């Protein structure tokens, strides 16, 4: 089964809603000029909560071929949870994806595997596709190698998830995020393959075969093609480089600038 490559831009806590509108317009025009074909690769943006409505309106009005995602979701349905945003609210905004378990949330907000798992359930319940982030710190890498921690995080988050659930897994080594030093394509492949085996063990072979596994951590237009050449890397979760429309569009064009 062919998995459609997925290029996802995580803006993190950057850009207010006016800046977001400007960036998405520029991105859509750049992609159009470059002959972007949504059949070949899916492109999504993940703006902060305050930008989602503006970006959604723009995408819908101008029919931009961009999917929309949020950066976090509450594990709760509704009610007395000040500051939280529910999966139902995101679904109503036509968000298709939601990032869950990003290492910055695991660190800044002490999110553990149980909370990450609860958020995955909340997202799935409302038809959102979780982009489940897993990855090891530099210390984990030294102690356990690259795969052990991400595989453990994946298995924990998937407890009780049904075999037909649609999700995306993002392997993001914590030491590679924002450091300018990405993992090698070989390491991304090794961990991607281990994550796919873990998907097969938890959700079954079909789910393992269809689920897209992304690499994230210092992805740029100059290194994307090497990752996408790997059989178990189906796309990228891009941070810093997604804030530059020309650079992000170049990443989305990975098939054109280097033969894969
Ligand atoms: P950078 O691309 O800035 O390293 O960030 C990666 C990331 O954390 C995406 O979620």
Short mmCIF file of C-alpha atoms and ligand atoms in Angstrom, two decimals:
data_model
loop_
_atom_site.label_atom_id
_atom_site.label_comp_id
_atom_site.label_asym_id
_atom_site.label_seq_id
_atom_site.Cartn_x
_atom_site.Cartn_y
_atom_site.Cartn_z
CA UNK A 1 0.00 0.00 0.00
CA UNK A 2 1.44 3.39 -0.98
CA UNK A 3 1.52 5.94 1.82
CA UNK A 4 1.08 9.54 0.66
CA UNK A 5 4.03 11.61 1.88
CA UNK A 6 3.07 14.17 4.50
CA UNK A 7 4.87 17.46 5.12
CA UNK A 8 3.62 19.13 8.30
CA UNK A 9 4.59 22.59 9.56
CA UNK A 10 4.53 23.03 13.33
CA UNK A 11 4.66 26.78 13.91
CA UNK A 12 4.96 26.35 17.69
CA UNK A 13 4.32 29.63 19.59
CA UNK A 14 5.02 31.90 16.62
CA UNK A 15 2.93 34.27 14.47
CA UNK A 16 -0.23 36.11 15.50
CA UNK A 17 -3.34 35.68 13.35
CA UNK A 18 -2.46 38.52 10.98
CA UNK A 19 1.04 37.16 10.42
CA UNK A 20 -0.51 33.72 9.97
CA UNK A 21 -2.78 34.96 7.18
CA UNK A 22 0.19 36.55 5.40
CA UNK A 23 2.27 33.38 5.68
CA UNK A 24 -0.46 31.03 4.46
CA UNK A 25 -1.21 33.28 1.46
CA UNK A 26 2.46 33.39 0.52
CA UNK A 27 2.84 29.65 1.04
CA UNK A 28 -0.19 28.82 -1.12
CA UNK A 29 0.99 31.11 -3.95
CA UNK A 30 4.52 29.72 -3.82
CA UNK A 31 3.21 26.15 -3.93
CA UNK A 32 0.88 27.00 -6.83
CA UNK A 33 3.69 28.66 -8.82
CA UNK A 34 5.79 25.54 -8.31
CA UNK A 35 3.01 23.33 -9.69
CA UNK A 36 2.24 21.67 -6.37
CA UNK A 37 0.19 18.49 -6.82
CA UNK A 38 -1.73 17.49 -3.68
CA UNK A 39 -2.02 13.93 -5.00
CA UNK A 40 1.71 13.42 -4.63
CA UNK A 41 2.24 14.95 -1.19
CA UNK A 42 -0.03 16.26 1.55
CA UNK A 43 0.93 19.55 3.19
CA UNK A 44 -0.48 20.74 6.52
CA UNK A 45 0.07 23.70 8.81
CA UNK A 46 -0.23 23.69 12.60
CA UNK A 47 -0.72 27.28 13.80
CA UNK A 48 -1.27 28.36 17.42
CA UNK A 49 -4.88 28.19 18.68
CA UNK A 50 -5.45 31.93 18.24
CA UNK A 51 -4.72 31.67 14.49
CA UNK A 52 -6.81 28.62 13.66
CA UNK A 53 -10.07 30.40 12.78
CA UNK A 54 -8.33 32.92 10.50
CA UNK A 55 -6.31 30.24 8.72
CA UNK A 56 -9.34 27.97 8.36
CA UNK A 57 -11.40 30.78 6.81
CA UNK A 58 -8.62 31.60 4.36
CA UNK A 59 -8.08 27.98 3.32
CA UNK A 60 -11.83 27.48 2.81
CA UNK A 61 -12.46 30.76 0.96
CA UNK A 62 -9.52 30.44 -1.42
CA UNK A 63 -9.59 26.64 -1.60
CA UNK A 64 -5.94 26.37 -0.72
CA UNK A 65 -4.71 22.77 -0.86
CA UNK A 66 -3.54 22.82 2.75
CA UNK A 67 -4.71 20.72 5.67
CA UNK A 68 -5.10 22.33 9.06
CA UNK A 69 -4.00 21.03 12.42
CA UNK A 70 -3.70 22.19 16.03
CA UNK A 71 -0.70 21.82 18.32
CA UNK A 72 -2.46 20.34 21.33
CA UNK A 73 -5.86 19.20 22.59
CA UNK A 74 -7.51 18.71 25.95
CA UNK A 75 -8.08 15.14 27.12
CA UNK A 76 -11.44 16.33 28.50
CA UNK A 77 -14.77 16.58 26.68
CA UNK A 78 -15.90 19.98 27.98
CA UNK A 79 -16.49 21.94 31.15
CA UNK A 80 -14.37 23.30 33.98
CA UNK A 81 -10.90 23.10 32.42
CA UNK A 82 -9.69 26.68 32.20
CA UNK A 83 -7.40 27.33 29.28
CA UNK A 84 -8.00 23.99 27.60
CA UNK A 85 -9.33 23.56 24.06
CA UNK A 86 -11.46 20.50 23.30
CA UNK A 87 -11.29 18.08 20.38
CA UNK A 88 -14.90 18.99 19.52
CA UNK A 89 -13.92 22.67 19.18
CA UNK A 90 -11.03 21.78 16.87
CA UNK A 91 -13.19 19.47 14.78
CA UNK A 92 -15.74 22.27 14.37
CA UNK A 93 -12.94 24.43 12.93
CA UNK A 94 -12.27 21.80 10.25
CA UNK A 95 -8.96 20.90 11.83
CA UNK A 96 -8.05 17.47 10.50
CA UNK A 97 -4.94 16.87 12.60
CA UNK A 98 -3.69 17.54 16.09
CA UNK A 99 -0.14 17.22 17.39
CA UNK A 100 -0.09 15.23 20.61
CA UNK A 101 2.81 14.54 22.94
CA UNK A 102 5.33 16.95 21.44
CA UNK A 103 8.53 16.85 23.49
CA UNK A 104 8.12 20.56 24.29
CA UNK A 105 4.78 19.81 25.94
CA UNK A 106 6.18 16.73 27.66
CA UNK A 107 8.94 18.98 29.09
CA UNK A 108 7.14 22.33 29.65
CA UNK A 109 3.88 20.85 30.94
CA UNK A 110 5.09 17.53 32.33
CA UNK A 111 2.87 15.55 30.00
CA UNK A 112 3.36 11.84 30.65
CA UNK A 113 2.42 8.82 28.56
CA UNK A 114 -0.95 8.45 30.32
CA UNK A 115 -1.97 12.03 29.52
CA UNK A 116 -0.69 11.68 25.96
CA UNK A 117 -2.78 8.51 25.59
CA UNK A 118 -5.88 10.28 26.96
CA UNK A 119 -5.41 13.07 24.42
CA UNK A 120 -5.09 10.52 21.60
CA UNK A 121 -8.44 9.01 22.66
CA UNK A 122 -10.10 12.44 22.86
CA UNK A 123 -8.86 13.34 19.38
CA UNK A 124 -9.97 10.06 17.80
CA UNK A 125 -13.37 10.33 19.42
CA UNK A 126 -13.98 13.54 17.49
CA UNK A 127 -12.57 12.39 14.16
CA UNK A 128 -9.26 14.22 14.49
CA UNK A 129 -6.10 12.46 13.35
CA UNK A 130 -3.47 12.51 16.09
CA UNK A 131 0.09 13.32 15.05
CA UNK A 132 1.63 11.43 17.91
CA UNK A 133 5.15 12.64 18.73
CA UNK A 134 7.75 10.35 20.24
CA UNK A 135 11.48 10.74 20.66
CA UNK A 136 14.47 10.27 22.89
CA UNK A 137 16.64 12.83 24.68
CA UNK A 138 20.42 12.88 24.25
CA UNK A 139 20.69 11.08 27.58
CA UNK A 140 18.18 8.41 26.50
CA UNK A 141 20.16 7.97 23.30
CA UNK A 142 23.36 7.35 25.20
CA UNK A 143 21.72 4.95 27.65
CA UNK A 144 19.24 3.03 25.54
CA UNK A 145 20.03 3.71 21.87
CA UNK A 146 17.66 5.52 19.53
CA UNK A 147 14.60 3.23 19.34
CA UNK A 148 13.79 2.08 22.88
CA UNK A 149 12.25 5.28 24.28
CA UNK A 150 10.23 6.24 21.18
CA UNK A 151 8.88 2.69 20.87
CA UNK A 152 7.93 2.67 24.58
CA UNK A 153 6.17 6.04 24.23
CA UNK A 154 4.27 4.81 21.17
CA UNK A 155 3.08 1.60 22.80
CA UNK A 156 1.96 3.45 25.93
CA UNK A 157 -0.01 6.05 23.95
CA UNK A 158 -1.75 3.41 21.84
CA UNK A 159 -3.18 1.43 24.72
CA UNK A 160 -6.88 0.85 24.05
CA UNK A 161 -6.73 2.42 20.57
CA UNK A 162 -8.68 0.43 17.98
CA UNK A 163 -6.98 -1.22 15.02
CA UNK A 164 -8.81 0.90 12.46
CA UNK A 165 -7.84 4.25 14.03
CA UNK A 166 -6.16 6.72 11.70
CA UNK A 167 -3.08 8.34 13.16
CA UNK A 168 0.31 9.71 12.17
CA UNK A 169 3.46 9.02 14.17
CA UNK A 170 6.27 11.59 14.32
CA UNK A 171 9.73 10.50 15.41
CA UNK A 172 11.37 13.61 16.83
CA UNK A 173 14.66 13.05 18.65
CA UNK A 174 14.68 15.77 21.32
CA UNK A 175 18.38 16.49 20.73
CA UNK A 176 17.72 17.20 17.04
CA UNK A 177 14.88 19.70 17.57
CA UNK A 178 15.96 23.26 16.88
CA UNK A 179 19.61 22.27 17.14
CA UNK A 180 20.57 22.48 13.48
CA UNK A 181 21.84 18.91 13.79
CA UNK A 182 19.31 16.47 12.40
CA UNK A 183 19.44 12.73 12.94
CA UNK A 184 20.96 10.89 10.00
CA UNK A 185 18.53 9.44 7.49
CA UNK A 186 19.80 6.00 8.53
CA UNK A 187 18.87 6.61 12.18
CA UNK A 188 15.45 7.95 11.14
CA UNK A 189 14.95 4.78 9.09
CA UNK A 190 16.09 2.50 11.92
CA UNK A 191 13.68 4.12 14.39
CA UNK A 192 10.93 4.38 11.74
CA UNK A 193 11.19 0.63 11.14
CA UNK A 194 11.09 -0.08 14.90
CA UNK A 195 8.01 2.15 15.27
CA UNK A 196 6.32 0.34 12.39
CA UNK A 197 7.02 -3.00 14.06
CA UNK A 198 5.51 -1.61 17.27
CA UNK A 199 2.42 -0.50 15.31
CA UNK A 200 2.09 -4.02 13.93
CA UNK A 201 2.32 -5.48 17.44
CA UNK A 202 -0.23 -3.10 18.94
CA UNK A 203 -2.69 -2.32 16.12
CA UNK A 204 -1.93 -5.05 13.59
CA UNK A 205 -0.23 -5.38 10.22
CA UNK A 206 -2.78 -3.33 8.27
CA UNK A 207 -2.43 -0.34 10.57
CA UNK A 208 1.36 -0.63 10.48
CA UNK A 209 1.29 -0.70 6.69
CA UNK A 210 -0.99 2.34 6.23
CA UNK A 211 0.20 4.59 9.09
CA UNK A 212 2.55 7.39 8.09
CA UNK A 213 5.70 7.84 10.13
CA UNK A 214 7.35 11.25 9.98
CA UNK A 215 10.80 12.42 10.97
CA UNK A 216 11.19 15.77 12.75
CA UNK A 217 14.21 17.71 14.03
CA UNK A 218 16.15 20.34 12.05
CA UNK A 219 14.55 19.40 8.72
CA UNK A 220 15.44 21.81 5.88
CA UNK A 221 15.03 21.80 2.10
CA UNK A 222 18.66 20.66 1.86
CA UNK A 223 18.20 17.47 3.89
CA UNK A 224 14.56 16.47 3.35
CA UNK A 225 15.15 14.27 0.29
CA UNK A 226 17.55 12.00 2.19
CA UNK A 227 14.89 11.26 4.81
CA UNK A 228 12.12 10.67 2.28
CA UNK A 229 14.26 8.16 0.42
CA UNK A 230 13.97 5.85 3.42
CA UNK A 231 11.20 3.22 3.22
CA UNK A 232 9.94 3.83 6.77
CA UNK A 233 10.01 7.64 6.68
CA UNK A 234 6.82 8.97 5.07
CA UNK A 235 7.23 12.68 5.65
CA UNK A 236 8.45 15.34 8.02
CA UNK A 237 7.27 17.41 10.95
CA UNK A 238 9.01 20.72 10.37
CA UNK A 239 9.47 23.40 13.03
CA UNK A 240 11.65 26.46 12.33
CA UNK A 241 11.77 26.00 8.57
CA UNK A 242 7.95 26.00 8.35
CA UNK A 243 7.93 29.71 9.31
CA UNK A 244 9.61 30.61 6.00
CA UNK A 245 7.10 30.03 3.18
CA UNK A 246 9.76 29.67 0.45
CA UNK A 247 11.74 27.18 2.51
CA UNK A 248 8.66 25.22 3.58
CA UNK A 249 7.36 25.11 0.00
CA UNK A 250 10.80 23.84 -1.08
CA UNK A 251 10.56 21.09 1.54
CA UNK A 252 7.11 20.15 0.20
CA UNK A 253 8.68 19.94 -3.29
CA UNK A 254 11.25 17.40 -2.14
CA UNK A 255 10.43 15.08 -5.03
CA UNK A 256 11.25 17.75 -7.59
CA UNK A 257 14.55 19.12 -6.37
CA UNK A 258 16.15 15.76 -5.72
CA UNK A 259 14.98 12.54 -7.33
CA UNK A 260 13.61 10.23 -4.67
P1 LIG B 1 12.79 22.16 14.17
O1 LIG B 1 12.42 21.80 12.74
O2 LIG B 1 12.80 23.62 14.42
O3 LIG B 1 14.02 21.44 14.61
O4 LIG B 1 11.58 21.62 15.08
C1 LIG B 1 11.13 20.31 14.92
C2 LIG B 1 9.88 20.15 15.69
O5 LIG B 1 9.89 20.14 16.92
C3 LIG B 1 8.63 20.00 14.94
O6 LIG B 1 7.59 19.61 15.77
#
